[in-house]
Coordinates of C-alpha atoms in Angstrom, one line a residue:
M1 CA -13.9 41.2 14.5
L2 CA -16.5 38.7 15.8
V3 CA -19.3 36.6 14.3
R4 CA -22.3 38.5 15.7
A5 CA -25.1 36.2 14.4
A6 CA -25.8 33.2 12.2
E7 CA -28.8 32.1 10.2
I8 CA -29.7 28.9 8.3
F9 CA -31.5 29.0 4.9
L10 CA -32.9 26.3 2.6
L11 CA -33.3 26.3 -1.2
E12 CA -35.4 23.6 -2.9
V13 CA -35.3 23.0 -6.6
P14 CA -37.9 20.6 -8.0
L15 CA -36.7 18.1 -10.5
G16 CA -39.8 16.2 -11.3
G17 CA -38.8 12.5 -10.8
R18 CA -37.6 12.1 -14.5
L19 CA -33.9 12.5 -14.1
F20 CA -31.7 9.6 -12.8
N21 CA -28.3 8.1 -12.5
P22 CA -27.3 4.5 -11.6
R23 CA -28.1 5.1 -7.9
L24 CA -30.8 7.9 -7.6
L25 CA -34.0 9.2 -9.2
W26 CA -34.1 13.0 -8.7
H27 CA -37.3 14.4 -7.3
R28 CA -35.8 17.6 -5.8
K29 CA -32.4 19.2 -5.0
Q30 CA -32.2 20.8 -1.5
S31 CA -29.3 23.2 -0.6
V32 CA -28.5 24.4 2.9
F33 CA -26.8 27.8 3.4
L34 CA -25.4 29.7 6.4
R35 CA -25.4 33.5 6.6
L36 CA -23.0 35.0 9.1
H37 CA -23.0 38.6 10.3
D38 CA -20.0 40.5 11.6
E39 CA -20.0 43.5 13.9
D40 CA -19.8 46.0 11.0
G41 CA -22.9 44.7 9.4
R42 CA -21.3 42.7 6.6
T43 CA -22.7 39.3 5.8
G44 CA -20.8 36.2 4.5
W45 CA -22.4 33.2 2.9
G46 CA -21.5 29.5 2.9
E47 CA -23.1 26.3 1.7
C48 CA -23.2 22.8 3.2
W49 CA -22.8 19.5 1.3
M50 CA -26.3 18.1 0.9
F51 CA -27.1 14.9 -0.9
D52 CA -29.9 13.4 1.3
S53 CA -33.6 12.9 0.7
S54 CA -34.3 15.5 3.3
A55 CA -32.1 18.3 4.8
D56 CA -33.8 18.1 8.2
A57 CA -31.0 16.0 9.9
L58 CA -28.3 18.5 8.7
I59 CA -30.4 21.5 9.7
R60 CA -31.0 20.1 13.2
Y61 CA -27.3 19.4 13.6
L62 CA -26.5 23.0 12.6
Q63 CA -29.1 24.2 15.1
T64 CA -27.9 22.2 18.1
E65 CA -24.2 21.5 17.6
I66 CA -22.8 24.2 15.4
L67 CA -24.4 27.6 15.8
P68 CA -24.0 27.7 19.6
A69 CA -20.2 27.2 19.1
L70 CA -20.0 29.6 16.2
V71 CA -21.5 32.9 17.4
G72 CA -18.9 35.0 19.1
Q73 CA -15.9 33.5 17.3
R74 CA -13.2 35.7 15.8
I75 CA -13.3 35.9 12.0
D76 CA -9.5 35.9 11.8
R77 CA -9.3 32.6 13.6
I78 CA -10.6 30.5 10.7
P79 CA -8.0 27.6 10.7
A80 CA -7.9 27.3 14.5
F81 CA -11.7 27.2 14.7
W82 CA -11.8 24.6 12.0
D83 CA -9.3 22.4 13.8
D84 CA -11.1 22.8 17.1
M85 CA -14.5 21.7 15.6
W86 CA -13.0 18.8 13.6
Q87 CA -11.4 17.4 16.8
Q88 CA -14.9 16.7 18.0
T89 CA -15.4 14.0 15.4
S90 CA -12.9 11.8 17.3
L91 CA -15.7 11.3 19.8
T92 CA -18.9 11.8 17.8
G93 CA -17.9 9.9 14.7
R94 CA -19.8 12.4 12.6
H95 CA -17.1 13.2 10.1
G96 CA -19.3 13.8 7.1
M97 CA -21.9 15.9 9.0
M98 CA -19.2 18.0 10.7
A99 CA -17.4 18.5 7.4
S100 CA -20.6 19.6 5.7
A101 CA -21.3 22.1 8.5
L102 CA -17.7 23.3 8.6
S103 CA -17.8 23.9 4.9
A104 CA -20.6 26.4 5.2
I105 CA -18.9 28.1 8.2
D106 CA -15.4 28.2 6.7
I107 CA -16.7 29.5 3.3
A108 CA -18.7 32.2 5.0
L109 CA -15.8 33.3 7.2
H110 CA -13.5 33.5 4.2
D111 CA -16.2 35.5 2.4
L112 CA -16.3 37.9 5.3
A113 CA -12.5 38.1 5.6
A114 CA -12.1 38.7 1.8
Q115 CA -14.8 41.5 1.9
T116 CA -12.9 43.2 4.7
S117 CA -9.7 43.1 2.5
G118 CA -11.6 44.4 -0.5
Q119 CA -10.4 41.4 -2.6
P120 CA -12.0 38.4 -4.4
L121 CA -11.8 35.4 -2.1
G122 CA -9.3 33.6 -4.2
A123 CA -7.0 36.7 -4.3
S124 CA -7.2 37.1 -0.5
L125 CA -5.6 33.8 0.4
G126 CA -2.0 35.1 0.4
L127 CA -1.1 33.2 -2.8
P128 CA -0.1 34.5 -6.2
V129 CA -3.1 35.0 -8.5
L130 CA -2.5 32.6 -11.3
R131 CA -5.4 33.2 -13.7
D132 CA -8.4 35.3 -14.5
C133 CA -10.2 32.4 -16.2
V134 CA -10.7 28.8 -15.1
P135 CA -11.1 25.6 -17.2
V136 CA -14.5 23.9 -16.6
Y137 CA -16.2 20.8 -17.9
A138 CA -19.9 20.5 -18.6
S139 CA -21.5 17.9 -16.4
G140 CA -24.6 16.4 -18.0
G141 CA -25.5 13.2 -19.8
L142 CA -27.8 11.8 -17.1
Y143 CA -30.6 9.4 -17.8
Y144 CA -34.2 10.5 -18.4
V145 CA -37.3 8.4 -18.0
D146 CA -38.4 7.5 -21.6
D147 CA -35.0 8.7 -22.9
S148 CA -33.6 8.4 -26.4
L149 CA -30.1 8.7 -28.0
E150 CA -31.5 11.5 -30.1
R151 CA -32.2 13.6 -27.0
L152 CA -28.8 12.8 -25.6
D153 CA -27.1 13.6 -28.8
A154 CA -28.8 17.0 -28.9
E155 CA -27.9 17.7 -25.3
M156 CA -24.2 17.0 -25.7
R157 CA -23.9 18.8 -29.1
G158 CA -25.5 21.8 -27.4
L159 CA -22.9 21.8 -24.7
V160 CA -20.0 21.9 -27.2
A161 CA -21.8 24.6 -29.2
A162 CA -22.1 26.6 -26.0
G163 CA -18.4 26.8 -25.6
H164 CA -17.5 23.7 -23.6
R165 CA -14.3 21.7 -24.4
H166 CA -14.8 18.9 -21.8
V167 CA -18.0 17.0 -20.9
K168 CA -18.9 14.4 -18.3
M169 CA -21.7 11.8 -18.6
K170 CA -23.2 9.0 -16.5
F171 CA -23.2 5.3 -17.3
G172 CA -24.0 2.1 -15.6
A173 CA -27.8 2.3 -15.2
L174 CA -28.6 0.3 -18.4
S175 CA -27.3 -2.9 -20.0
F176 CA -23.7 -2.9 -21.2
E177 CA -24.8 -2.7 -24.8
Q178 CA -27.2 0.2 -24.2
D179 CA -24.6 2.2 -22.3
V180 CA -21.9 1.5 -24.9
A181 CA -24.3 3.0 -27.5
R182 CA -24.8 6.1 -25.2
L183 CA -21.0 6.7 -24.9
R184 CA -20.4 6.2 -28.6
A185 CA -23.3 8.6 -29.4
V186 CA -21.8 11.2 -27.1
R187 CA -18.3 10.9 -28.6
Q188 CA -19.8 11.4 -32.0
A189 CA -21.8 14.4 -30.8
I190 CA -18.9 16.2 -29.1
G191 CA -16.3 15.4 -31.8
P192 CA -12.8 13.8 -31.5
D193 CA -11.1 16.7 -29.8
A194 CA -13.3 17.4 -26.8
G195 CA -12.4 15.8 -23.4
M196 CA -14.7 13.1 -22.1
I197 CA -15.1 12.0 -18.5
V198 CA -17.5 9.2 -17.6
D199 CA -19.1 8.6 -14.1
A200 CA -20.2 5.1 -13.0
V201 CA -21.6 6.3 -9.7
Y202 CA -19.9 3.3 -7.9
S203 CA -21.8 0.7 -10.1
L204 CA -18.9 -1.4 -11.5
D205 CA -16.9 -4.4 -10.3
R206 CA -13.7 -5.7 -11.9
D207 CA -15.4 -8.0 -14.4
K208 CA -17.6 -5.2 -15.7
A209 CA -14.6 -2.9 -15.8
R210 CA -12.7 -5.4 -18.0
N211 CA -15.5 -5.2 -20.6
W212 CA -15.4 -1.4 -20.5
I213 CA -11.6 -0.8 -20.8
P214 CA -11.4 -1.3 -24.6
V215 CA -14.4 0.9 -25.0
W216 CA -12.9 3.7 -22.9
Q217 CA -9.6 3.4 -24.7
D218 CA -11.3 3.5 -28.1
L219 CA -13.3 6.6 -27.2
G220 CA -10.4 8.5 -25.6
V221 CA -12.0 8.7 -22.1
E222 CA -10.0 11.1 -20.0
A223 CA -11.0 9.6 -16.6
V224 CA -13.6 7.3 -15.0
Q225 CA -15.3 8.8 -11.9
A226 CA -16.3 6.6 -9.0
P227 CA -16.0 3.2 -10.8
F228 CA -16.2 0.9 -7.8
A229 CA -17.7 0.7 -4.4
V230 CA -16.0 3.2 -2.1
H231 CA -14.3 0.5 0.0
D232 CA -12.9 -1.3 -3.0
W233 CA -9.5 0.4 -3.0
Q234 CA -7.6 -2.5 -4.6
S235 CA -9.8 -2.4 -7.7
M236 CA -9.3 1.4 -7.9
R237 CA -5.5 0.8 -7.8
W238 CA -5.8 -1.9 -10.4
L239 CA -7.7 0.3 -12.8
N240 CA -5.7 3.4 -12.2
S241 CA -2.1 2.0 -11.9
D242 CA -2.2 -1.4 -13.6
C243 CA -4.6 -0.6 -16.5
G244 CA -3.7 3.0 -17.0
I245 CA -7.3 4.3 -16.8
P246 CA -7.3 7.4 -14.5
V247 CA -9.7 7.0 -11.6
M248 CA -11.4 10.2 -10.4
A249 CA -12.6 10.1 -6.8
F250 CA -14.4 10.9 -4.4
E251 CA -16.9 13.7 -4.6
S252 CA -18.6 13.0 -1.2
E253 CA -15.5 12.0 0.8
S254 CA -14.6 14.2 3.8
R255 CA -11.7 12.5 5.5
P256 CA -8.2 13.7 4.5
E257 CA -6.7 10.4 5.6
V258 CA -8.8 8.5 3.0
F259 CA -7.4 10.8 0.2
A260 CA -3.9 10.4 1.6
A261 CA -4.2 6.6 1.6
L262 CA -5.6 6.4 -1.9
L263 CA -2.9 8.6 -3.2
Q264 CA -0.2 6.5 -1.5
L265 CA -1.8 3.3 -2.9
G266 CA -1.9 4.7 -6.4
G267 CA -5.7 4.4 -6.4
I268 CA -6.6 7.7 -8.0
G269 CA -5.2 9.5 -11.0
M270 CA -7.3 12.7 -10.5
M271 CA -8.3 13.8 -7.0
Q272 CA -11.9 14.9 -7.1
F273 CA -13.7 16.5 -4.1
S274 CA -16.3 19.1 -3.4
P275 CA -15.2 22.0 -1.2
L276 CA -18.7 21.7 0.3
A277 CA -18.0 18.1 1.5
V278 CA -14.5 18.4 2.9
G279 CA -14.8 21.4 5.1
G280 CA -14.6 24.5 2.9
V281 CA -11.7 26.6 1.7
T282 CA -9.4 25.6 4.6
A283 CA -9.7 21.8 4.0
A284 CA -9.7 22.2 0.2
R285 CA -6.3 24.0 0.3
R286 CA -4.9 21.2 2.5
L287 CA -6.1 18.6 0.0
I288 CA -4.7 20.5 -3.0
R289 CA -1.3 20.6 -1.3
L290 CA -1.6 16.8 -0.7
A291 CA -2.4 16.2 -4.3
E292 CA 0.5 18.3 -5.4
E293 CA 2.9 16.3 -3.3
H294 CA 1.9 13.2 -5.2
G295 CA 1.9 14.9 -8.6
V296 CA -1.9 14.2 -9.1
P297 CA -4.1 16.9 -10.6
V298 CA -7.3 18.1 -8.9
S299 CA -10.8 18.4 -10.2
L300 CA -13.4 20.3 -8.1
Q301 CA -16.9 18.9 -7.9
C302 CA -20.0 21.2 -8.0
S303 CA -23.5 19.9 -8.2
S304 CA -25.7 22.2 -6.2
T305 CA -25.8 26.0 -6.5
W306 CA -23.8 28.9 -7.9
L307 CA -22.4 29.6 -4.5
A308 CA -20.6 26.2 -4.7
E309 CA -19.4 27.1 -8.1
A310 CA -18.1 30.4 -6.9
V311 CA -16.1 28.8 -4.1
A312 CA -14.5 26.3 -6.6
L313 CA -13.7 29.1 -9.1
E314 CA -12.1 31.2 -6.3
L315 CA -9.9 28.3 -5.2
A316 CA -8.8 27.7 -8.8
R317 CA -7.9 31.4 -9.1
S318 CA -4.7 30.8 -7.1
H319 CA -4.1 27.0 -7.3
G320 CA -2.5 25.7 -10.4
A321 CA -3.0 22.0 -9.4
I322 CA -6.7 22.4 -10.2
R323 CA -7.1 21.0 -13.7
H324 CA -10.8 21.9 -14.0
V325 CA -14.0 22.7 -12.2
E326 CA -17.3 20.9 -12.7
L327 CA -20.1 23.1 -14.2
H328 CA -23.3 21.2 -13.8
T329 CA -25.9 21.7 -16.4
L330 CA -28.9 19.9 -14.9
H331 CA -29.5 19.9 -11.1
T332 CA -28.4 23.4 -10.3
G333 CA -29.6 26.3 -8.3
L334 CA -29.5 30.1 -8.7
N335 CA -27.3 30.0 -11.8
E336 CA -29.9 32.0 -13.6
I337 CA -29.3 35.1 -11.5
V338 CA -25.6 35.3 -12.2
P339 CA -24.4 37.6 -15.0
E340 CA -24.3 35.6 -18.2
A341 CA -20.7 36.5 -18.9
E342 CA -19.7 34.6 -15.7
T343 CA -21.8 31.4 -16.4
L344 CA -21.2 30.8 -20.1
P345 CA -17.8 29.3 -21.1
R346 CA -15.5 30.7 -23.7
D347 CA -13.3 28.1 -25.2
G348 CA -13.9 25.9 -22.2
H349 CA -13.2 28.6 -19.5
L350 CA -15.2 30.7 -17.2
Y351 CA -14.0 34.2 -16.6
L352 CA -13.7 35.4 -13.0
H353 CA -15.2 38.5 -11.4
D354 CA -13.3 41.2 -9.5
R355 CA -15.8 41.8 -6.7
P356 CA -14.8 41.4 -3.0
G357 CA -15.4 38.1 -1.3
L358 CA -17.3 35.4 -3.1
G359 CA -19.0 38.1 -5.2
F360 CA -22.2 36.2 -4.9
A361 CA -25.1 36.0 -2.3
P362 CA -28.3 34.0 -2.7
P363 CA -31.4 36.2 -2.9
L364 CA -33.5 35.9 0.3
S365 CA -36.6 35.9 -1.8
R366 CA -35.7 32.4 -3.1
L367 CA -34.8 30.9 0.3
R368 CA -36.6 29.7 3.3
D369 CA -35.3 30.7 6.7
V370 CA -34.9 27.4 8.7
T371 CA -32.9 28.8 11.6
D372 CA -35.5 27.6 14.1
T373 CA -37.5 25.0 12.1
L374 CA -37.4 21.6 10.4
P375 CA -39.0 22.1 7.0
D376 CA -40.0 18.5 6.1
L377 CA -41.2 17.4 9.5
G378 CA -43.1 20.6 9.7
Q379 CA -44.7 20.4 6.3
T380 CA -44.9 16.9 4.9
G381 CA -44.2 14.5 7.7
L382 CA -42.1 11.3 7.6
D383 CA -44.5 9.3 5.5
A384 CA -44.1 11.7 2.5
I385 CA -40.3 11.6 2.9
N386 CA -40.3 7.8 3.0
R387 CA -42.5 7.6 -0.1
Q388 CA -40.1 9.8 -2.0
K389 CA -37.1 7.8 -0.8
S390 CA -38.7 4.6 -1.9
A391 CA -39.3 6.0 -5.4
S392 CA -35.6 6.6 -5.7
I393 CA -34.6 3.0 -5.1
G394 CA -33.9 0.7 -8.1
F395 CA -31.7 2.9 -10.2

C-alpha cells in the first residue's frame, strides 16, 4: 500500500497576549498537520512540533523537502523511511526541522497502518496492551497579565476538583519571593497528597537553584522541568544526582544522542519529550527503550492539540515506562470536539478509546489548507510577524 497524496493544514488558536511564562508571551498557538491518503481512500493524520512565532518556515520546508520524498512511499516501510530521511540531517544540519516533519509523517503512517489492522494505534505496535487508562497531569499555572494569587488558587483548586491528581505550574518570571508565594499557594490549593511538578523554562542558574531547593523539598515537588540553560548539563547533573531533585527534560529536544548523553551523565531523573518533536511514534519508542535501559521513567509532553494528546496516550497504552502524560489546560486546540469521557480525568487517569488508528481526525472546517501557500507572508507580511515577536521579548 502506497501513500497516494499528502496535504498540509494549519490550525491557529488566538491567545490574546495575556498569558506568559518566563520566556514567552502567548499571542497565538499555531499547529501544523499532515493528512496522508492511501490507495484505498483511507486518510491518516499527523502533527508537527511547532513553537515558533510563525509556521511559515516549517510549512515551506514540508512543501519543498518532505512532500516530494513522501508521496509514493510504502506505508509498511515506516522505520526504513524514517531512517532514510533522518540521514539527510548529517548534511543539512536541520535536525529539529526534520524531526518535526518526520513526526507528522510517522504518526500519520502509523495511523494508516493501525486503521488497516482495525486496531487502536497503541494496540497495533506488536506489544502487549498494558492498560486501558493512562495517568495524566494537569499542565497549567502560567502567568497572566494583571494576575493574582486568588485567580491562581481558583485555577489549581479547579483542576483537582475536576479529577486531577498531579499538576504542573510555571515559575521564574517574577521575583524569588513572589514565585515562592505562588508555589505555596498552589500547594495549599491542591492539598498535601497531589503530585506537583514545577517548570522553570530554562530560567535558573546554580545560585538561584540553591535558594529554591529547600522550598521544593518543603513543598514536596516531584520534579523540576527545564531548570537550566539547555547546554548546562553539569548543573543538571548536580541538581538531579547530587541534590536529589529530579530533573525533567527536554520537551523540544529531537536528537537521541543528547538524551543518551544526559542519561549516562545522570543529568535527568525523568525523561520528558514530545512525540511531535523527536520524530513521531518510531523515535518515541526508541527513546522509551533508552530510558528503560537506564531505569528512568518517561513523561510525554503535549502542549498543542488533541491529536498530540492522542499520540501520547496511544504510546502509553503499551509502554509501562511512561509514568504520565501532560494534559495541557490552557494553550490547547480541538479538545472541545473530543467526547467528554475521553478528556476529563477520573482519579488522575484518562480512559482510552477502542477505535482504529488514532481515533481522532481534525475537522477540516477548523483548518486552513496550506499545501501550496505561506499563510503569514500571504496575509500579514513580515512587519506584523516581527511586531508580534517583539511583544514576546522580556518575559
